[in-house]
Coordinates of C-alpha atoms in Angstrom, one line a residue:
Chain O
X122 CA -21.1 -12.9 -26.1
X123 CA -18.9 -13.1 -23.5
X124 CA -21.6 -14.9 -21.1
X125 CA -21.9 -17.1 -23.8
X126 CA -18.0 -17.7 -23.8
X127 CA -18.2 -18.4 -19.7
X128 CA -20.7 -20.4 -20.1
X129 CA -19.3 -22.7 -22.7
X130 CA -16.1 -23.1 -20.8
X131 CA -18.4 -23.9 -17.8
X132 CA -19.7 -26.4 -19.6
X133 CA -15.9 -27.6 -20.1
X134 CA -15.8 -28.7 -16.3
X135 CA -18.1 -31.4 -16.3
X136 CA -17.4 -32.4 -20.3
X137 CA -13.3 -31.4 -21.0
X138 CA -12.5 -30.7 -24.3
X139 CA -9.2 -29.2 -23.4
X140 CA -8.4 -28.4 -27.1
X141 CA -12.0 -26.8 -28.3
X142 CA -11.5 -24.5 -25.3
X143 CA -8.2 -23.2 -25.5
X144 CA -9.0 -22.2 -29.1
X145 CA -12.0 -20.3 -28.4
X146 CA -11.5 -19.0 -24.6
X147 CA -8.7 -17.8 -23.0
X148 CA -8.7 -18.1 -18.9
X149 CA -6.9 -15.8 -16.8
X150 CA -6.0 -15.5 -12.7
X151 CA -6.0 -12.5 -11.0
X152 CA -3.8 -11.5 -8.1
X153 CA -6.3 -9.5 -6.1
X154 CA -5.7 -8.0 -3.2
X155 CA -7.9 -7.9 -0.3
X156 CA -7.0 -4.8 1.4
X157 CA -6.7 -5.1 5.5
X158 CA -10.0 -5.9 6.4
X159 CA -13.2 -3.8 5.8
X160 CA -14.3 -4.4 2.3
X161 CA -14.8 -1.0 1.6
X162 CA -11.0 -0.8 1.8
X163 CA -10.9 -2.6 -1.5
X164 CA -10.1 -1.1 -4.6
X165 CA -12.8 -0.2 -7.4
X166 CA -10.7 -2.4 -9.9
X167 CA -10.9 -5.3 -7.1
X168 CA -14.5 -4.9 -7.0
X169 CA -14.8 -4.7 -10.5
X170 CA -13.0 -7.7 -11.1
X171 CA -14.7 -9.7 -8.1
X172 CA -18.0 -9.0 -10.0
X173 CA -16.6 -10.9 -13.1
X174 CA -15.1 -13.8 -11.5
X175 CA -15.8 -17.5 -12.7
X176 CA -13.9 -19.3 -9.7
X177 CA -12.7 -17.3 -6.4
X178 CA -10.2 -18.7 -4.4
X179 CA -10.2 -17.2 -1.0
X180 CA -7.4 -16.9 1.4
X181 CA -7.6 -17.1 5.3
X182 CA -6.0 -13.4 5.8
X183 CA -9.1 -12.1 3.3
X184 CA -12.0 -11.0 5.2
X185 CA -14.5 -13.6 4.7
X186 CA -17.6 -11.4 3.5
X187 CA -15.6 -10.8 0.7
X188 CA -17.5 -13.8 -1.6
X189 CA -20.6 -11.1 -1.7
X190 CA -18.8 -9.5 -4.3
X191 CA -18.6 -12.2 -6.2
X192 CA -22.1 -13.1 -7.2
X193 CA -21.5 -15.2 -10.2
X194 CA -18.3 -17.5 -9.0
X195 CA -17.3 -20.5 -7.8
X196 CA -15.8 -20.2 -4.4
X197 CA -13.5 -22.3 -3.1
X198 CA -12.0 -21.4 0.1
X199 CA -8.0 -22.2 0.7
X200 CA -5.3 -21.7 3.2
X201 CA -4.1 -23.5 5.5
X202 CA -7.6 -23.3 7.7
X203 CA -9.4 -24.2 4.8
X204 CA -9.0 -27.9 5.3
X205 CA -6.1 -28.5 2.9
X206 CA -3.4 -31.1 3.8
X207 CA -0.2 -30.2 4.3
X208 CA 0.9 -28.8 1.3
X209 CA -1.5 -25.9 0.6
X210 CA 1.0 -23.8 -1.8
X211 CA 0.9 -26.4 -4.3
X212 CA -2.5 -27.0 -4.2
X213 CA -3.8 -23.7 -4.5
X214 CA -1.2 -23.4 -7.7
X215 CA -2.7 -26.7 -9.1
X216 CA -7.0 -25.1 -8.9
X217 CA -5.9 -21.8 -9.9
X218 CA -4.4 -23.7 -13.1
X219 CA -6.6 -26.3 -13.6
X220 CA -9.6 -23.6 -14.0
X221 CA -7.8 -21.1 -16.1
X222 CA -6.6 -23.6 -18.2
X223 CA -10.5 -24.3 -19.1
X224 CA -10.9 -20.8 -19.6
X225 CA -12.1 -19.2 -17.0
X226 CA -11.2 -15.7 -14.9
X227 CA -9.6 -17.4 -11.7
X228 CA -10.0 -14.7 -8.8
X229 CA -7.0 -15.1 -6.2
X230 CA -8.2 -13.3 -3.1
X231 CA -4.9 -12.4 -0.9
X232 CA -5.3 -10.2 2.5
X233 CA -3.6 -6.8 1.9
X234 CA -1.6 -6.4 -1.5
X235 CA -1.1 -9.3 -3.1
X236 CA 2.7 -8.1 -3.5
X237 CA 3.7 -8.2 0.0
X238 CA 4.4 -11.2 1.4
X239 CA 1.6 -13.1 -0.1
X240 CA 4.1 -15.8 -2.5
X241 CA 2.3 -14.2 -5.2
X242 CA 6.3 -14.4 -6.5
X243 CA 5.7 -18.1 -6.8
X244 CA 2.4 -18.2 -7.8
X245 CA 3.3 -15.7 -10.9
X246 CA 6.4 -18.0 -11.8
X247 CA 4.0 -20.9 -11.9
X248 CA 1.4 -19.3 -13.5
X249 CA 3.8 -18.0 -16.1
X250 CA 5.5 -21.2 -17.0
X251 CA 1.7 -22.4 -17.7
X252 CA 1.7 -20.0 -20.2
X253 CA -1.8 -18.4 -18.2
X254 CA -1.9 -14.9 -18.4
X255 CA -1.9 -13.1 -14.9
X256 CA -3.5 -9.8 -13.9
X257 CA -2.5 -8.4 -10.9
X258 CA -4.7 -5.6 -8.7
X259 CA -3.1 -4.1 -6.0
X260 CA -4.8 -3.0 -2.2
X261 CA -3.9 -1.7 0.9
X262 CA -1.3 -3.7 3.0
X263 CA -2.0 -3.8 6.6
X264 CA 0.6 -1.8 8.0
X265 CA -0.9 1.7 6.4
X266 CA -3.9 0.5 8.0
X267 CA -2.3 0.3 11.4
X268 CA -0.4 3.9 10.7
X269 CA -4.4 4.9 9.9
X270 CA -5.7 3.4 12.9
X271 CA -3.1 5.5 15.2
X272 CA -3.3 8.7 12.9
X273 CA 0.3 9.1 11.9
X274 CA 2.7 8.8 8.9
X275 CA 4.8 5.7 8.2
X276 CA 7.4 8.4 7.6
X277 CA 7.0 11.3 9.3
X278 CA 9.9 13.1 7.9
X279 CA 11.1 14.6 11.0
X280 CA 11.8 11.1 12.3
X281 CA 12.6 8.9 9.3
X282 CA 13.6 9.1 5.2
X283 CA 11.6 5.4 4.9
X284 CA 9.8 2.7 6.3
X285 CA 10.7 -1.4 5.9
X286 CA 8.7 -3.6 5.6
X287 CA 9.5 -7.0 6.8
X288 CA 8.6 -10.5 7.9
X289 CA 9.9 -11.9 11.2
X290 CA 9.0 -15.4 9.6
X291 CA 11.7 -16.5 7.5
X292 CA 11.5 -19.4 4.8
X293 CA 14.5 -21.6 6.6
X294 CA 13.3 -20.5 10.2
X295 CA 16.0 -18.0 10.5
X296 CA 15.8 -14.5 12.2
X297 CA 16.2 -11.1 9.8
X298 CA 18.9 -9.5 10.3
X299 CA 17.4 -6.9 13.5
X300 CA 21.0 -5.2 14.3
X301 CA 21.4 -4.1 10.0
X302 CA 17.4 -3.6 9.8
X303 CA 17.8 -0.8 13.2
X304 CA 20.8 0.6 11.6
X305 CA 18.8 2.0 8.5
X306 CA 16.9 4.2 10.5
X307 CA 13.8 3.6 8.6
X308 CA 10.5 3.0 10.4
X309 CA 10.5 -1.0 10.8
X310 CA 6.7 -2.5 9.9
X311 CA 7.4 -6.0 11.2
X312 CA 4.7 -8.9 9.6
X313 CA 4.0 -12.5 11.2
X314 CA 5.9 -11.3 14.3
X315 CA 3.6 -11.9 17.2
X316 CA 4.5 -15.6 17.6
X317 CA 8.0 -14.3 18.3
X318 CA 7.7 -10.8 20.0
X319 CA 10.1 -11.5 22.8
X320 CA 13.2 -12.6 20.8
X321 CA 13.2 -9.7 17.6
X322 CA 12.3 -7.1 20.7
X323 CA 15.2 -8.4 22.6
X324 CA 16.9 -8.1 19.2
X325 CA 16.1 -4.7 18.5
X326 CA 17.0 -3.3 22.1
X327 CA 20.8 -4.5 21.2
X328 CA 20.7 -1.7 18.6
X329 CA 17.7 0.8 20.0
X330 CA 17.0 2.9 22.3
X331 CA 15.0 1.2 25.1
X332 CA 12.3 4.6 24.6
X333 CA 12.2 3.8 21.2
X334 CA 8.3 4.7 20.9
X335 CA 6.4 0.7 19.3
X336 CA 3.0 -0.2 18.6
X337 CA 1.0 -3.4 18.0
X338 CA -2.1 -3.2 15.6
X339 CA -4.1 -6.2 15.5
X340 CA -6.9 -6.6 12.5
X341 CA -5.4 -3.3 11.1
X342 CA -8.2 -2.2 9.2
X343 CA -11.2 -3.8 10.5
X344 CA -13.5 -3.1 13.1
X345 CA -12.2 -5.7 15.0
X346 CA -8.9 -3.3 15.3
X347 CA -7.0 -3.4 18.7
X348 CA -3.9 -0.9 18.9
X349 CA -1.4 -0.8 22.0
X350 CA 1.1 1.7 21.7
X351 CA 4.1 2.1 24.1
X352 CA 8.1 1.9 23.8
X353 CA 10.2 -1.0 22.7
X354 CA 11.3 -2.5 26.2
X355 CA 7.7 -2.7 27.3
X356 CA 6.5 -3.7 24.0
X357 CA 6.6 -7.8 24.1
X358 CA 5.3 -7.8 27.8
X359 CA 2.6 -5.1 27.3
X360 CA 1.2 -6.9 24.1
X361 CA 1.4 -10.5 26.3
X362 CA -1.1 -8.7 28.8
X363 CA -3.2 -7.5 26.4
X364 CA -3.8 -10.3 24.7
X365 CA -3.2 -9.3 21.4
X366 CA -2.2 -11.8 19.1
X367 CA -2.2 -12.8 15.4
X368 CA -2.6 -10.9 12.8
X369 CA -0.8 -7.9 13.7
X370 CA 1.5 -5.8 12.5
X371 CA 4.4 -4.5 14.8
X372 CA 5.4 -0.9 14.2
X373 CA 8.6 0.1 15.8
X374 CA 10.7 4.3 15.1
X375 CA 10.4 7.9 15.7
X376 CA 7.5 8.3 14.2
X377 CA 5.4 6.0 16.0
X378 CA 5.9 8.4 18.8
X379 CA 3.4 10.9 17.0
X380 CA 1.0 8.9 17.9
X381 CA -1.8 10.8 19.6
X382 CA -1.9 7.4 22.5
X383 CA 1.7 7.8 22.7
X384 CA 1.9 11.8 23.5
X385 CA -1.2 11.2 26.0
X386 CA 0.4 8.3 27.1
X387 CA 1.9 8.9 31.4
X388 CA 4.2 6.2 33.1
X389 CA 0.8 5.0 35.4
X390 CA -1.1 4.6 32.2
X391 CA -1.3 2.6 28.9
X392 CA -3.6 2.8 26.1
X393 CA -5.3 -0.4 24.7
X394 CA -7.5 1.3 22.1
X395 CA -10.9 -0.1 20.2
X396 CA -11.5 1.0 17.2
X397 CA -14.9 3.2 17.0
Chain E
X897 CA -30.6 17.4 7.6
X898 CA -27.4 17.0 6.8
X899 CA -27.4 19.3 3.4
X900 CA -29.2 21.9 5.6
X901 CA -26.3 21.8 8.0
X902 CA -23.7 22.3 5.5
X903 CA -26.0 24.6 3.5
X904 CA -26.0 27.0 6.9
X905 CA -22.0 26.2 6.8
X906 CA -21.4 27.0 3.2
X907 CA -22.9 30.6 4.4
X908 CA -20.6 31.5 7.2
X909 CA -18.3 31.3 4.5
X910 CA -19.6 34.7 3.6
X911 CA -21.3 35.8 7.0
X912 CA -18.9 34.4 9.7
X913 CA -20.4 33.9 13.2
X914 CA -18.4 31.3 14.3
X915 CA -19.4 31.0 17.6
X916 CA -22.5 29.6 16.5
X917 CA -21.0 27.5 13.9
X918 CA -19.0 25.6 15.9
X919 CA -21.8 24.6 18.5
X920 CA -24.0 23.3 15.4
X921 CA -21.5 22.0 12.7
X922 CA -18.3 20.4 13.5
X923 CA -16.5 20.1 10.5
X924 CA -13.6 17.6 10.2
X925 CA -10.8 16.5 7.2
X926 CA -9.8 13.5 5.4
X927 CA -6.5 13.2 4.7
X928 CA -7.2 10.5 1.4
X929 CA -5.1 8.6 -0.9
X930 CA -5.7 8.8 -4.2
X931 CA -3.8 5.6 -5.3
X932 CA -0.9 5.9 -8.1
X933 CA -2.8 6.7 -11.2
X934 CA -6.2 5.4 -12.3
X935 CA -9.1 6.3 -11.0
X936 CA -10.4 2.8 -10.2
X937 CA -7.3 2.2 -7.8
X938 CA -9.4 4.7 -5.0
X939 CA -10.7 2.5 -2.6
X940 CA -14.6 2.2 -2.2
X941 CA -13.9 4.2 1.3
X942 CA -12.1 6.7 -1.0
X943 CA -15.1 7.1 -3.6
X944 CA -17.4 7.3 -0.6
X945 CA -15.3 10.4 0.9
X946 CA -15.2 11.9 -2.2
X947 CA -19.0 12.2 -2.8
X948 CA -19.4 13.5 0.3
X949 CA -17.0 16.3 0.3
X950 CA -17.9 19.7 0.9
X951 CA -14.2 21.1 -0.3
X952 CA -11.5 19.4 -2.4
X953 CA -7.4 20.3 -1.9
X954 CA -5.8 18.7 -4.9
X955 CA -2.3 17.6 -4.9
X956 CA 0.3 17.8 -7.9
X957 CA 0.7 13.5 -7.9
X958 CA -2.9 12.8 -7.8
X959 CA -4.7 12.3 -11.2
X960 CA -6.6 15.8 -12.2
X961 CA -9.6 13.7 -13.1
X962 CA -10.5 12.6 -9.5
X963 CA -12.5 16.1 -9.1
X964 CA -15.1 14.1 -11.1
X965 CA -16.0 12.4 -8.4
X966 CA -16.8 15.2 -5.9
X967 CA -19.6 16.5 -7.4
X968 CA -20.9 18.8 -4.9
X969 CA -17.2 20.0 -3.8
X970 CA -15.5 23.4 -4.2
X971 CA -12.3 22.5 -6.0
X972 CA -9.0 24.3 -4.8
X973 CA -5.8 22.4 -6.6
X974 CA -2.9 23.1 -4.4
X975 CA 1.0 22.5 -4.4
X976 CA 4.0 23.9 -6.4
X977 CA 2.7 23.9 -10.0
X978 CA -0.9 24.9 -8.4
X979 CA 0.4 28.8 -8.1
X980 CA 1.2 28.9 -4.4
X981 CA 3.7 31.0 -3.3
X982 CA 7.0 29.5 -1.5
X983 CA 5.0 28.3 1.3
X984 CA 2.5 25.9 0.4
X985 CA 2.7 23.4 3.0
X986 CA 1.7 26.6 5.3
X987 CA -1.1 27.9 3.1
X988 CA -2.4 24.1 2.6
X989 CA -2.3 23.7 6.0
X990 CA -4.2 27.0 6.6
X991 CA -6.5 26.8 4.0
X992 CA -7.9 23.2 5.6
X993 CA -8.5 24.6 9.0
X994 CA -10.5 27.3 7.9
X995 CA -12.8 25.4 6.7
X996 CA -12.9 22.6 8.5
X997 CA -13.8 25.2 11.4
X998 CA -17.1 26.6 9.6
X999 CA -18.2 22.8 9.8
X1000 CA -17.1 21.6 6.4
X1001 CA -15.8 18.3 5.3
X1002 CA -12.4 19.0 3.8
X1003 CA -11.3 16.0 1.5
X1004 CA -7.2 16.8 1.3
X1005 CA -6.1 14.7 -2.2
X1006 CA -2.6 13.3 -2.0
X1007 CA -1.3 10.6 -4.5
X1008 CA -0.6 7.4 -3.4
X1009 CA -0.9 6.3 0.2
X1010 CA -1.2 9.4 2.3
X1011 CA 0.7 7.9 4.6
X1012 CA 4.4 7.3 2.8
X1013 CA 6.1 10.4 2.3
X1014 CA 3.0 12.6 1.8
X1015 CA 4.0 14.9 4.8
X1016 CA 0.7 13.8 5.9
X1017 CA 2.7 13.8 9.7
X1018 CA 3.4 17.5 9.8
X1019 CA -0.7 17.7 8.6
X1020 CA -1.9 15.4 11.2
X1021 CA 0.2 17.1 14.2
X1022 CA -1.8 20.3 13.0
X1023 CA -5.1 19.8 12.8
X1024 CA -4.7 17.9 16.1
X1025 CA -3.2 21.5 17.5
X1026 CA -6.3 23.4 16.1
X1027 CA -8.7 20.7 17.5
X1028 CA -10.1 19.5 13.8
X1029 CA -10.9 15.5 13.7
X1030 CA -8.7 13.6 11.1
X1031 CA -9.7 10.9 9.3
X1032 CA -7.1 8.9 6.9
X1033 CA -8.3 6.6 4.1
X1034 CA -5.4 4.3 2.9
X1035 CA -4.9 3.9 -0.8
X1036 CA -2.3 1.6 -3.1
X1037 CA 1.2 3.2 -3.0
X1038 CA 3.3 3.6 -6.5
X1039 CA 6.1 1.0 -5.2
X1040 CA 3.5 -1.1 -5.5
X1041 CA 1.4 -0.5 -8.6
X1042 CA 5.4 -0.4 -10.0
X1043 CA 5.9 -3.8 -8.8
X1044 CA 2.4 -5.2 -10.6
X1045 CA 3.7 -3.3 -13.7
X1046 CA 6.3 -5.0 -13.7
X1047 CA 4.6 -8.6 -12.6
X1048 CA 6.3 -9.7 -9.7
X1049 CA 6.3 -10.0 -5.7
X1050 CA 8.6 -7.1 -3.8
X1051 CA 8.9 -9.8 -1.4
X1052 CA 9.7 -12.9 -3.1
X1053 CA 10.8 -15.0 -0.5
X1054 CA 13.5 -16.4 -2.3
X1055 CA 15.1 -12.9 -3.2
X1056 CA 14.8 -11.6 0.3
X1057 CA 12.5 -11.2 3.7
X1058 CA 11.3 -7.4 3.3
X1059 CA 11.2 -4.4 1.3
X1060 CA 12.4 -0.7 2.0
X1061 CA 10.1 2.0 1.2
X1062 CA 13.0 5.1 1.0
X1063 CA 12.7 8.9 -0.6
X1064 CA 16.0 10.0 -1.9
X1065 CA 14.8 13.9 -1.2
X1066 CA 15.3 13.9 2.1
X1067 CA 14.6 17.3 4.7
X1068 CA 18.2 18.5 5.0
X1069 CA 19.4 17.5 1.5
X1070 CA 21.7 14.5 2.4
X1071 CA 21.6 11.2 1.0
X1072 CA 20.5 8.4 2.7
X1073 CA 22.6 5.9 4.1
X1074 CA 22.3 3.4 1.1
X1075 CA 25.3 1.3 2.4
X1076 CA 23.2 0.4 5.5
X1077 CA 19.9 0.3 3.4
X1078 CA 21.7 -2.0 1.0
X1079 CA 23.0 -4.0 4.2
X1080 CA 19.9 -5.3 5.3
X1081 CA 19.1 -6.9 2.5
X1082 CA 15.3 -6.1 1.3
X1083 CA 14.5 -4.8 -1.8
X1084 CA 14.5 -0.8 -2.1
X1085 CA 11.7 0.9 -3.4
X1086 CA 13.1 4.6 -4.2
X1087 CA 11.0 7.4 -4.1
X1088 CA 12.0 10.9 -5.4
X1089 CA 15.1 9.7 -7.0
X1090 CA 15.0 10.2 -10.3
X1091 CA 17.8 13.5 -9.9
X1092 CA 20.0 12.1 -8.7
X1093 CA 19.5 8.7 -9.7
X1094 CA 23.4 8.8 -11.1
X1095 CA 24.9 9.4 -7.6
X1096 CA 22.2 7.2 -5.8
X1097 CA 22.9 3.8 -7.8
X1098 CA 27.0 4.7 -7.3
X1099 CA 26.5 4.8 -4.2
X1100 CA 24.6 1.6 -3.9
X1101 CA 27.4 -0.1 -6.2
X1102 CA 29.6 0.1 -3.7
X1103 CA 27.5 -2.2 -1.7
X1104 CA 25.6 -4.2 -4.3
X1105 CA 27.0 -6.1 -7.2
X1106 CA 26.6 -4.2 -10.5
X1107 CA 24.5 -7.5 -11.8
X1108 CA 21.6 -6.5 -9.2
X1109 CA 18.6 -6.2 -10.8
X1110 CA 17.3 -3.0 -11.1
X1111 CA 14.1 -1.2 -12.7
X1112 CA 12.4 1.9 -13.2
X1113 CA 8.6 2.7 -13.3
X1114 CA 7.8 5.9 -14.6
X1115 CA 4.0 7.0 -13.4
X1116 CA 3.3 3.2 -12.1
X1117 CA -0.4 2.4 -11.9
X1118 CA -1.1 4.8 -14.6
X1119 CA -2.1 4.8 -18.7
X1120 CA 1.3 6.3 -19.2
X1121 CA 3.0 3.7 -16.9
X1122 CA 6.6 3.4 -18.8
X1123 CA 9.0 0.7 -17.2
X1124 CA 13.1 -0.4 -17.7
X1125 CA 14.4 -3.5 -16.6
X1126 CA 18.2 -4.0 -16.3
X1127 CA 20.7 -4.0 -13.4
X1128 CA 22.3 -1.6 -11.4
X1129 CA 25.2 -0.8 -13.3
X1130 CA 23.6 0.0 -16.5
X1131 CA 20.3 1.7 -14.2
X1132 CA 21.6 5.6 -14.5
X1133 CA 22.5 5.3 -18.2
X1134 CA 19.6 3.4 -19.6
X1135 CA 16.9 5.5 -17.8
X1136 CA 18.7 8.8 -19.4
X1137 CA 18.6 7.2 -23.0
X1138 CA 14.9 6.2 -22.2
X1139 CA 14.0 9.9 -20.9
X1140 CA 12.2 8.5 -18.2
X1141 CA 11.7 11.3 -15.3
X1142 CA 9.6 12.1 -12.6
X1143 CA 7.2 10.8 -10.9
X1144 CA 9.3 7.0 -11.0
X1145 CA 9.8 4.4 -8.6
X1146 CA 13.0 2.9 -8.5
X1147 CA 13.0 -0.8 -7.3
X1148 CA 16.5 -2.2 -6.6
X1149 CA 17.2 -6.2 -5.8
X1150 CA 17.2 -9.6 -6.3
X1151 CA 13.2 -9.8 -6.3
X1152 CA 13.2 -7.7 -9.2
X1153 CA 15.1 -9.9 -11.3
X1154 CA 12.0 -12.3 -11.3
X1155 CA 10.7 -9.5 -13.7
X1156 CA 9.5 -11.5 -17.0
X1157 CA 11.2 -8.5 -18.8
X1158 CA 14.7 -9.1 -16.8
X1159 CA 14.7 -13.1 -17.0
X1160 CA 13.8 -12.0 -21.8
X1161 CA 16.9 -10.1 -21.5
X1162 CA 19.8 -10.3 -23.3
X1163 CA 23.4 -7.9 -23.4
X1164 CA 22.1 -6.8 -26.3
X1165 CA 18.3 -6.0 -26.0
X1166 CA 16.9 -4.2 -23.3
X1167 CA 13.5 -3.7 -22.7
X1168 CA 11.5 -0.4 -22.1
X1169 CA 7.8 -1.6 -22.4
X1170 CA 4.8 1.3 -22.4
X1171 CA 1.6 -0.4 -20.6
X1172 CA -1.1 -2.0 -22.8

C-alpha cells in the first residue's frame, strides 16, 4: 500500500496534479543527521529512515558513501561543492519543498547533528510555514568524535562543569566573543575555525593561560582522522606545519590535557596522530 | 577462534591463571553511549559492540531494554539504584578491570554521549593506569534529542553563535558561574538541574531578561519525552505545576523561542505537550 502511495506520487513528478496528491499522500522532510564520518556512526533511526527515502539531498559535510543506504531514492547532491550558484540555502529549501509538497519522504542528509550549526533553524521555519511536516533524527556532532579520537571526556569534571560549543564563523563576519567564552571556564569546542586559527588563538591567550593544553581533530570520526594535540600558544603555528586544515574541530581547556598525546607529549616532541 | 578464545576466558573466571591469560587473551572495554532513550538512537558502531560483548555494566540513564541486544553478555546493572554501596564509581571501576584482564570484552553502558558528564574521564585515566585498551563509541546526547523534541536548531544563527553544554551538579557543590555563562551569549543546555532549578533560573534572571525563552525536556529522545515551553521567569513555577523531574534538559535562550510551541503561545495557555 504504501509502495503503491510512493509510487503514485512518483508518478506526480512527471504528470503534477498538485491537488489529487495532497489529498491522498502526505510528503515529509527529514532532518537527518550524518554523524562525523564513518557511516557506522549513524544512528539505527537514520538508517532506517535512509532505507525509506524517496528523494535524498546530500550535503558536502556528509560522507559521501552515505547514498548506499538509500537504495530506493532520488539523490540529488547540494552544497556549496555541489555545483549550485550562489545562493545554495534557498535552493536546497526550494527541492526539499517542491518534493514533499508532491508527497514524498524528502531525506536532508546534514554532517554531524542536524541541530548544530547545520541552519536546520531556517530550514524548519521554512519548512513549517509550508505547512510540511518535519521529522528530525539526531547523530553524533563532530566534536565527541574528536574527544573519542583522543580518549578523553568533553568534561572531565576535575577540569570543567561544561563544554561550549561554538562557531568561529559568524553570520555578519564578526568574531565571538573569545574574552566572555574563556571566562566560563567550560571546555571551548570551536567549529569552522581553521580558516581563522591565528586571530581566535591570539584571542584566547588575552584571557588563557599560554599552557592551556588545545587540540585540532580533522575528519573527527573518519578514518581519514588527523589529531595534533599541544598547548594554546603553539596551537595555530603547530596546526600550520601540520597541514591540517578544514574540517576540524578545535578543542581548547583542562581537560584536553588528559589526553593520553598530551601526558606523553616532551618539549622536543609533538604528536601528529593517524587514526588506526 | 574467537568464541574459543573467550570460551578459555569465561573459565579463568572460575580457575584463574592469569599469567597465561594475559599472553593469549587481551581483553579490552568500551566505554558506549547509549543515546537518550530509544533503542534505535545507538549508533550502528553501538549495536555492533553490543553483540559482541562478553560482559554488560548497565548505567541508571540508559534504557533497561538495551540488554536485548547483548545476547551472549553477562549482565551486571550498576549505579546508585543498582544496590551498590556508597562507592560505586570505585566498584564500577573495579569490576571493569577485572575482567577486562581475563581477556573479556567489557561493554560499560552509559546514557547519552559517554563523553558529556558521564565521568567517562576519571574511567578513561583508569583503565589507562591498569594497562586495559579503551575504546569509546559516541552516541546522541539528551540536549540534543531535547532540542528535536522540541523542533528547532540549538544554534540558530539568528539567536546566537554556540551552545553551552553545562551540569548544575557540580564536584564541590557550587553553582556555576551562570552570570558568565549567560555572558557569552549561546544557548544553555542544563544538565542535572532539575533541584535546583528555582535558584538556577534566579540566578540567570539577573543576567537574562525574564522574556528569555526557556524549556524543559523531561526524558528527551524517549516514549515518555514530556516538554514545557515558556520563558525564564515563569521556568521554576511552570515545571513544579507540570511535575516534570529528573532526568530533564533545560534549554535556555533566544534559539529556543523558535520552538513552534513558544511562537502558539499566549499569557494565558501554556503548553506541556507528551510525544506522539
Amino acid at each position: 500500500m504504501r509502495l503503491l502511495r510512493r509510487a503514485a506520487a512518483l508518478r506526480t513528478l512527471a504528470t503534477p496534479n498538485q491537488e489529487a496528491t495532497m489529498s491522498t499522500v502526505q510528503g515529509k522532510v527529514t532532518l537527518l543527521s550524518a554523524g562525523p564520518g564513518d557511516l557506522d556512526l549513524l544512528t539505527l533511526r537514520a538508517a532506517k529512515a535512509l532505507a525509506a527515502a524517496d528523494v535524498l539531498l546530500v550535503d558536502d559535510l556528509a560522507n559521501a558513501d552515505i547514498v548506499t543506504l538509500a537504495k530506493h531514492a532520488r539523490v540529488i547532491r547540494v552544497g556549496k561543492r555541489g555545483g549550485c550558484k550562489s545562493t545554495p540555502q534557498a535552493f536546497i529549501q526550494r527541492l526539499m519543498q517542491r518534493y514533499a509538497k508532491k508527497g514524498l519522504h524528502v531525506v536532508r542528509v546534514k554532517g554531524g547533528d542536524a541541530l548544530l550549526f547545520g541552519r536546520a533553524g531556517e530550514e524548519i521555519a521554512a519548512l513549517r510555514e509550508a505547512h510540511i511536516p518535519v521529522d528530525i533524527v539526531n547523530g553524533v556532532s563532530s566534536g565527541f568524535a574528536a574527544a573519542a579520537g583522543l580518549g578523553i571526556s568533553l568534561t572531565h569534571r576535575d577540569h570543567c562543569q561544561g563544554v561550549t560549543f561554538v562557531t568561529a564563523h559568524m553570520q555578519d563576519h564578526s568574531q565571538p566573543d573569545w574574552a566572555a567564552l574563556a571566562a566560563t571556564g567550560t571546555t571551548l569546542a570551536i567549529y569552522m575555525g581553521m580558516s581563522r586559527i591565528a586571530s581566535l588563538t591570539a584571542a584566547l591567550l588575552d584571557a588563557l593561560p599560554a599552557n592551556t593544553p588545545a587540540a585540532v581533530v580533522q575528519n573527527a570520526g573518519s578514518h581519514e582522522e588527523r589529531r595534533l594535540v599541544t598547548t594554546l600558544d603553539r596551537l595555530a603555528d603547530e596546526a600550520l606545519a601540520a597541514g591540517l586544515g578544514s574540517p576540524a574541530v578545535i578543542l581548547i581547556g583542562g581537560a584536553i590535557g588528559e589526553a593520553a598525546e598530551f601526558a606523553a607529549r616532551t618539549d622536543d616532541t609533538r604528536s601528529l596522530a593517524h587514526a588506526a
